[in-house]
CSV table of C-alpha atoms and ligand atoms in Angstrom, one decimal:
chain,number,residue,atom,x,y,z
A,1,MET,CA,-20.5,-22.6,-17.8
A,2,LYS,CA,-23.4,-20.7,-17.6
A,3,VAL,CA,-22.8,-17.1,-16.3
A,4,TYR,CA,-24.9,-15.0,-14.2
A,5,ILE,CA,-26.4,-11.1,-15.2
A,6,ASN,CA,-29.1,-9.3,-13.7
A,7,GLY,CA,-31.0,-12.7,-12.9
A,8,LYS,CA,-30.5,-14.1,-16.3
A,9,TYR,CA,-27.9,-17.5,-18.0
A,10,TYR,CA,-26.2,-17.0,-20.4
A,11,GLU,CA,-23.5,-19.1,-21.4
A,12,LYS,CA,-19.6,-18.2,-22.1
A,13,SER,CA,-19.7,-16.9,-25.0
A,14,ASP,CA,-22.8,-15.2,-24.6
A,15,ALA,CA,-21.9,-13.7,-21.4
A,16,LYS,CA,-21.4,-9.6,-22.2
A,17,ILE,CA,-21.6,-6.5,-20.8
A,18,SER,CA,-21.6,-3.3,-22.5
A,19,VAL,CA,-18.4,-1.2,-23.2
A,20,PHE,CA,-20.0,1.8,-22.0
A,21,ASP,CA,-20.4,-0.5,-18.2
A,22,HIS,CA,-18.0,2.3,-15.8
A,23,GLY,CA,-16.7,-1.0,-14.4
A,24,LEU,CA,-14.8,-1.6,-17.8
A,25,LEU,CA,-14.4,2.0,-18.5
A,26,TYR,CA,-13.1,2.7,-15.2
A,27,GLY,CA,-12.7,-0.3,-12.8
A,28,ASP,CA,-15.6,1.4,-11.4
A,29,GLY,CA,-17.2,-1.4,-9.0
A,30,VAL,CA,-16.4,-4.3,-6.4
A,31,PHE,CA,-16.1,-8.0,-6.4
A,32,GLU,CA,-15.6,-11.2,-4.3
A,33,GLY,CA,-13.5,-14.1,-5.3
A,34,ILE,CA,-15.7,-17.1,-3.3
A,35,ARG,CA,-14.2,-20.6,-3.2
A,36,SER,CA,-16.7,-23.6,-3.3
A,37,TYR,CA,-14.9,-27.2,-1.5
A,38,ASN,CA,-17.4,-30.4,-1.5
A,39,SER,CA,-20.4,-28.3,-1.9
A,40,ARG,CA,-20.2,-25.9,0.4
A,41,VAL,CA,-19.3,-22.7,0.1
A,42,PHE,CA,-16.8,-21.6,2.3
A,43,LYS,CA,-17.7,-18.7,4.5
A,44,LEU,CA,-20.1,-17.2,1.6
A,45,LYS,CA,-21.3,-15.0,4.9
A,46,GLU,CA,-18.1,-13.1,5.1
A,47,HIS,CA,-17.2,-12.8,1.3
A,48,ILE,CA,-21.5,-11.6,0.9
A,49,GLU,CA,-20.9,-8.7,3.9
A,50,ARG,CA,-17.3,-7.7,2.7
A,51,LEU,CA,-18.9,-6.9,-1.1
A,52,PHE,CA,-21.4,-5.2,0.8
A,53,GLU,CA,-18.8,-2.7,3.1
A,54,SER,CA,-17.0,-2.0,-0.1
A,55,ALA,CA,-20.1,-1.5,-1.9
A,56,LYS,CA,-21.1,1.4,0.7
A,57,SER,CA,-17.4,2.8,0.9
A,58,ILE,CA,-18.4,3.8,-3.2
A,59,MET,CA,-21.3,5.3,-2.5
A,60,LEU,CA,-22.6,1.6,-4.8
A,61,ASN,CA,-26.3,0.5,-5.1
A,62,ILE,CA,-26.0,-2.7,-5.5
A,63,PRO,CA,-29.5,-4.1,-6.1
A,64,LEU,CA,-30.3,-7.1,-4.3
A,65,THR,CA,-30.4,-7.7,-1.0
A,66,LYS,CA,-27.9,-10.0,1.2
A,67,GLU,CA,-30.2,-12.9,0.6
A,68,GLU,CA,-30.6,-12.2,-2.4
A,69,LEU,CA,-27.7,-12.2,-3.6
A,70,ILE,CA,-26.8,-15.2,-1.4
A,71,ARG,CA,-30.1,-16.9,-3.0
A,72,ALA,CA,-28.5,-15.8,-6.7
A,73,VAL,CA,-24.4,-17.5,-5.6
A,74,ILE,CA,-26.1,-21.0,-4.2
A,75,ALA,CA,-28.7,-21.1,-7.5
A,76,THR,CA,-25.5,-20.0,-10.0
A,77,LEU,CA,-23.6,-22.8,-8.2
A,78,ASN,CA,-26.5,-25.5,-8.5
A,79,LYS,CA,-26.6,-24.8,-12.4
A,80,ASN,CA,-23.0,-25.7,-13.2
A,81,ASN,CA,-23.1,-28.6,-11.4
A,82,LEU,CA,-19.9,-28.1,-9.5
A,83,LYS,CA,-19.3,-29.9,-6.1
A,84,ASP,CA,-15.7,-27.5,-5.9
A,85,ALA,CA,-15.6,-24.6,-7.6
A,86,TYR,CA,-14.4,-21.2,-8.3
A,87,ILE,CA,-17.0,-17.7,-7.8
A,88,ARG,CA,-16.4,-14.8,-8.9
A,89,LEU,CA,-18.8,-12.2,-7.5
A,90,ILE,CA,-18.8,-8.7,-9.7
A,91,VAL,CA,-20.8,-5.6,-9.0
A,92,THR,CA,-19.8,-3.0,-11.5
A,93,ARG,CA,-21.4,0.8,-11.9
A,94,GLY,CA,-23.5,-0.2,-15.0
A,95,GLU,CA,-23.8,1.3,-18.3
A,96,GLY,CA,-23.0,5.1,-18.4
A,97,ASP,CA,-22.1,7.8,-20.2
A,98,LEU,CA,-17.8,8.6,-21.2
A,99,GLY,CA,-18.0,11.3,-17.8
A,100,LEU,CA,-16.6,9.6,-14.7
A,101,ASP,CA,-19.7,10.7,-13.2
A,102,PRO,CA,-21.4,7.5,-11.6
A,103,ARG,CA,-25.5,9.3,-11.3
A,104,LYS,CA,-25.3,9.2,-14.4
A,105,CYS,CA,-25.6,4.9,-14.8
A,106,LYS,CA,-28.9,4.0,-14.3
A,107,ALA,CA,-28.4,0.5,-12.4
A,108,GLY,CA,-25.3,-1.7,-11.4
A,109,SER,CA,-24.3,-5.2,-13.4
A,110,THR,CA,-24.3,-8.0,-10.8
A,111,ILE,CA,-22.5,-11.3,-13.1
A,112,ILE,CA,-22.0,-14.6,-11.1
A,113,ILE,CA,-19.4,-16.3,-13.0
A,114,ILE,CA,-18.4,-20.3,-11.8
A,115,THR,CA,-15.6,-22.0,-12.9
A,116,ASP,CA,-14.3,-25.5,-12.4
A,117,LYS,CA,-10.5,-23.9,-10.4
A,118,ILE,CA,-8.7,-21.1,-10.4
A,119,ALA,CA,-4.8,-22.2,-10.2
A,120,LEU,CA,-3.3,-19.6,-8.6
A,121,TYR,CA,0.2,-20.8,-8.7
A,122,PRO,CA,1.4,-24.7,-9.8
A,123,GLU,CA,0.9,-27.8,-7.9
A,124,LYS,CA,5.2,-27.8,-7.4
A,125,LEU,CA,5.0,-24.6,-5.8
A,126,TYR,CA,3.0,-25.5,-2.5
A,127,ARG,CA,5.9,-28.6,-2.1
A,128,GLU,CA,8.7,-26.3,-2.9
A,129,GLY,CA,7.1,-22.8,-1.8
A,130,LEU,CA,7.5,-19.8,-3.3
A,131,LYS,CA,10.4,-17.2,-3.9
A,132,ILE,CA,9.4,-13.2,-3.4
A,133,VAL,CA,10.6,-10.7,-3.6
A,134,THR,CA,9.9,-6.7,-2.8
A,135,VAL,CA,8.7,-4.4,-5.1
A,136,PRO,CA,8.7,-0.3,-5.8
A,137,THR,CA,4.9,-0.3,-6.1
A,138,VAL,CA,4.1,0.4,-2.3
A,139,ARG,CA,0.2,-0.5,-1.7
A,140,ASN,CA,-2.7,2.3,-1.8
A,141,LEU,CA,-3.2,4.1,0.9
A,142,PRO,CA,-5.6,3.7,2.8
A,143,GLU,CA,-6.4,7.5,2.6
A,144,ALA,CA,-6.6,7.5,-1.4
A,145,LEU,CA,-7.9,4.4,-1.8
A,146,ASN,CA,-8.7,2.2,1.3
A,147,PRO,CA,-6.8,-2.0,0.1
A,148,GLN,CA,-10.4,-2.9,2.0
A,149,ILE,CA,-12.2,-1.6,-0.6
A,150,LYS,CA,-12.5,-4.8,-2.8
A,151,SER,CA,-12.4,-2.7,-6.1
A,152,LEU,CA,-12.8,-3.6,-9.8
A,153,ASN,CA,-9.6,-1.7,-9.9
A,154,TYR,CA,-7.0,-3.1,-9.0
A,155,LEU,CA,-3.7,-2.1,-11.1
A,156,ASN,CA,-1.6,-1.2,-7.8
A,157,ASN,CA,-1.8,-4.9,-7.9
A,158,ILE,CA,-0.7,-5.5,-11.3
A,159,LEU,CA,2.5,-3.6,-11.4
A,160,ALA,CA,3.7,-5.1,-8.3
A,161,LYS,CA,2.9,-8.6,-10.0
A,162,ILE,CA,4.0,-7.6,-12.8
A,163,GLU,CA,7.9,-6.0,-11.1
A,164,ALA,CA,7.7,-9.9,-8.9
A,165,ALA,CA,7.9,-10.9,-12.6
A,166,ASN,CA,10.5,-8.9,-14.3
A,167,ALA,CA,12.3,-10.2,-10.8
A,168,ASN,CA,12.0,-14.0,-12.0
A,169,CYS,CA,10.4,-14.0,-8.6
A,170,ASP,CA,6.4,-16.0,-7.9
A,171,GLU,CA,4.6,-13.2,-5.9
A,172,ALA,CA,5.7,-9.2,-4.6
A,173,ILE,CA,6.2,-7.9,-1.0
A,174,MET,CA,4.5,-4.7,-1.4
A,175,LEU,CA,4.8,-2.0,1.1
A,176,ASP,CA,2.9,0.3,2.8
A,177,SER,CA,3.6,4.5,2.6
A,178,LEU,CA,5.5,3.5,6.1
A,179,GLY,CA,8.0,0.8,4.3
A,180,TYR,CA,6.0,-1.2,6.3
A,181,VAL,CA,5.3,-4.6,4.4
A,182,ALA,CA,1.6,-4.8,3.2
A,183,GLU,CA,0.8,-7.5,1.7
A,184,CYS,CA,1.7,-9.9,-1.3
A,185,THR,CA,-0.6,-8.8,-4.8
A,186,GLY,CA,-2.9,-11.2,-3.9
A,187,ASP,CA,-2.6,-12.2,-0.9
A,188,ASN,CA,-1.9,-11.7,2.8
A,189,ILE,CA,1.3,-12.9,4.6
A,190,PHE,CA,2.4,-13.9,7.6
A,191,ILE,CA,5.3,-15.4,9.5
A,192,VAL,CA,5.9,-17.5,12.3
A,193,LYS,CA,8.7,-16.5,14.3
A,194,ASN,CA,9.6,-19.0,17.6
A,195,ASN,CA,6.2,-20.7,17.3
A,196,HIS,CA,4.0,-17.1,17.0
A,197,LEU,CA,2.3,-16.0,14.5
A,198,TYR,CA,2.5,-12.3,13.1
A,199,THR,CA,-0.1,-10.8,10.5
A,200,PRO,CA,0.5,-6.9,9.6
A,201,PRO,CA,-2.5,-5.2,10.8
A,202,GLN,CA,-5.5,-4.3,8.1
A,203,CYS,CA,-5.9,-0.5,9.6
A,204,MET,CA,-2.3,-0.2,6.9
A,205,GLY,CA,-3.0,-1.3,4.1
A,206,THR,CA,-3.7,-4.6,3.9
A,207,LEU,CA,-7.1,-6.7,2.9
A,208,ARG,CA,-8.8,-7.3,5.8
A,209,GLY,CA,-8.2,-11.5,3.6
A,210,ILE,CA,-11.4,-14.4,5.0
A,211,THR,CA,-8.6,-16.6,4.7
A,212,ARG,CA,-6.6,-15.0,6.9
A,213,ASP,CA,-9.0,-14.5,9.2
A,214,ALA,CA,-9.9,-18.1,9.2
A,215,VAL,CA,-6.3,-18.8,10.1
A,216,LEU,CA,-6.3,-16.5,13.0
A,217,GLU,CA,-8.9,-18.6,14.0
A,218,ILE,CA,-7.1,-21.7,13.9
A,219,ALA,CA,-4.5,-20.8,15.1
A,220,ARG,CA,-6.2,-18.9,18.3
A,221,LYS,CA,-8.0,-23.0,18.9
A,222,SER,CA,-5.2,-24.2,18.6
A,223,LYS,CA,-3.3,-22.2,21.3
A,224,ILE,CA,-1.0,-20.8,18.7
A,225,LEU,CA,-0.5,-17.7,19.4
A,226,ALA,CA,-1.0,-15.0,17.1
A,227,HIS,CA,-0.4,-11.4,16.8
A,228,GLU,CA,-1.1,-8.2,13.9
A,229,HIS,CA,1.2,-6.3,14.6
A,230,VAL,CA,3.7,-4.3,12.2
A,231,ILE,CA,5.8,-6.4,10.3
A,232,THR,CA,9.7,-4.7,8.4
A,233,ARG,CA,10.6,-6.3,5.7
A,234,HIS,CA,14.4,-7.4,8.5
A,235,GLU,CA,11.5,-9.0,10.3
A,236,VAL,CA,10.6,-11.5,7.5
A,237,TYR,CA,14.3,-12.0,6.3
A,238,ILE,CA,15.0,-13.9,10.4
A,239,SER,CA,11.5,-15.1,10.5
A,240,ASP,CA,11.6,-19.1,11.1
A,241,GLU,CA,8.9,-20.0,8.5
A,242,CYS,CA,6.5,-17.4,6.1
A,243,PHE,CA,3.6,-18.4,4.1
A,244,LEU,CA,0.7,-16.1,2.4
A,245,THR,CA,-3.0,-16.7,2.5
A,246,GLY,CA,-5.9,-16.2,0.1
A,247,THR,CA,-9.3,-17.7,-1.2
A,248,ALA,CA,-7.3,-18.6,-4.4
A,249,ALA,CA,-3.7,-19.5,-2.4
A,250,GLU,CA,-5.2,-21.0,0.2
A,251,ILE,CA,-2.0,-21.4,2.6
A,252,ILE,CA,1.0,-21.1,0.2
A,253,PRO,CA,4.6,-21.1,2.1
A,254,VAL,CA,7.5,-18.9,1.4
A,255,VAL,CA,11.6,-19.8,1.2
A,256,MET,CA,13.0,-17.2,-0.1
A,257,VAL,CA,12.8,-13.6,0.2
A,258,ASP,CA,14.7,-10.8,-1.5
A,259,GLY,CA,17.5,-13.1,-1.9
A,260,ARG,CA,17.3,-14.3,1.6
A,261,VAL,CA,16.9,-17.7,2.3
A,262,ILE,CA,13.8,-17.9,4.8
A,263,GLY,CA,14.2,-21.0,7.7
A,264,ARG,CA,15.7,-23.5,5.6
A,265,GLY,CA,14.9,-23.3,3.0
A,266,LYS,CA,11.7,-25.7,2.5
A,267,PRO,CA,8.4,-25.1,3.7
A,268,GLY,CA,7.9,-24.9,7.4
A,269,LYS,CA,6.2,-27.7,9.6
A,270,LEU,CA,4.2,-24.7,11.0
A,271,THR,CA,2.4,-24.2,7.7
A,272,ALA,CA,2.4,-27.4,6.6
A,273,SER,CA,0.1,-27.9,10.3
A,274,LEU,CA,-1.9,-25.1,9.3
A,275,LEU,CA,-2.9,-26.0,5.6
A,276,LYS,CA,-3.7,-29.4,6.6
A,277,LYS,CA,-6.1,-27.8,10.0
A,278,PHE,CA,-7.5,-24.9,7.1
A,279,ARG,CA,-8.4,-28.2,4.4
A,280,GLU,CA,-10.2,-29.6,7.4
A,281,LEU,CA,-12.0,-26.7,8.1
A,282,THR,CA,-13.0,-25.8,4.3
A,283,ARG,CA,-14.2,-29.3,4.1
A,284,LYS,CA,-17.2,-29.4,7.3
A,285,GLU,CA,-18.3,-26.0,7.3
A,286,GLY,CA,-19.7,-23.5,4.5
A,287,VAL,CA,-23.1,-23.3,3.2
A,288,LYS,CA,-24.3,-26.5,1.3
A,289,TYR,CA,-25.8,-26.2,-1.9
B,1,PXG,N1,-5.2,-8.9,-0.8
B,1,PXG,C1,-5.4,-8.4,-1.4
B,1,PXG,C2,-5.0,-7.5,-1.7
B,1,PXG,C3,-6.5,-9.3,-2.3
B,1,PXG,O1,-6.5,-9.1,-3.3
B,1,PXG,C4,-6.2,-11.3,-0.3
B,1,PXG,C5,-5.3,-10.6,0.3
B,1,PXG,C6,-6.5,-12.1,0.4
B,1,PXG,O2,-7.9,-12.5,1.3
B,1,PXG,P1,-9.3,-13.8,1.1
B,1,PXG,O3,-10.7,-12.9,1.3
B,1,PXG,O4,-8.8,-13.9,-0.4
B,1,PXG,O5,-8.9,-14.8,1.9
B,1,PXG,C7,-7.3,-11.0,-1.7
B,1,PXG,C8,-7.8,-11.8,-2.0
B,1,PXG,C9,-8.1,-13.1,-8.7
B,1,PXG,C10,-8.4,-13.2,-6.7
B,1,PXG,O6,-8.6,-13.3,-8.8
B,1,PXG,C11,-8.0,-13.0,-5.8
B,1,PXG,C12,-8.0,-12.7,-4.5
B,1,PXG,C13,-9.3,-13.3,-4.3
B,1,PXG,C14,-9.2,-14.8,-4.9
B,1,PXG,C15,-8.8,-14.4,-6.1
B,1,PXG,O7,-6.7,-12.9,-8.0
B,1,PXG,N2,-7.5,-11.6,-3.6
């Protein structure tokens, strides 16, 4: 494995940054999780755009231009010789002192890690569906730490993940401050009711996921009516189908929520058809390397 750090490549065991980096000390930085399929990087431009938007919001200067960063990702992929890869792009605030003032950090670190795969959920769960639970930890308020910022500070999501594990469930539904369904710990959520798709709007504590957008695009092209609309837990319980979307998870069915069986307790037909179309898209679209 070759890891890119600030323009140089290192073996995994030598890929290190300072303990004074504010990415470590304060979670001060931004990241993206990206995937490539059959030597094509899926939605690379969209991920780079979102990284720059996250950085702008926290006033973090990314040392490379968008084009340079795209070239660095492609070069790192070529060095690692993988057709199907998971790409973790990280930009930290950089090395500072033990105070949180970011003005003390001279330059951010740009890191690109490539691995052969990321197994967020075991394969069995794609066939059988996830059992998920609503957790007490509320998703970060947009007014405090906007979930649109994909920052290195993921404690909000980690706490929810711990709560789901404590309840012996595979994943957590996080609610927004009003009690509406926001998203899961690393995935967006969709429900199906009477062949219509529903997913929470991005304004309420929901990351505008790139997989979510791809599913909405597939739905539009397939003439499936899709709505970005607030969702209550009740609507999830009485849905015909439920699934989660994310770069790592792709599209994964949900068969139980808070002890309620969803639909017939098996992955739904529309979910399966969307997954098939999504997999077709990932194989034909994307930046070649
Ligand atoms: N919500 C949250 C909170 C996320 O972190 C998504 C939704 C889905 O967004 P995309 O753009 O991926 O469709 C995410 C994505 C990881 C990991 O290592 C997390 C994500 C993506 C890839 C890897 O846990 N989060």
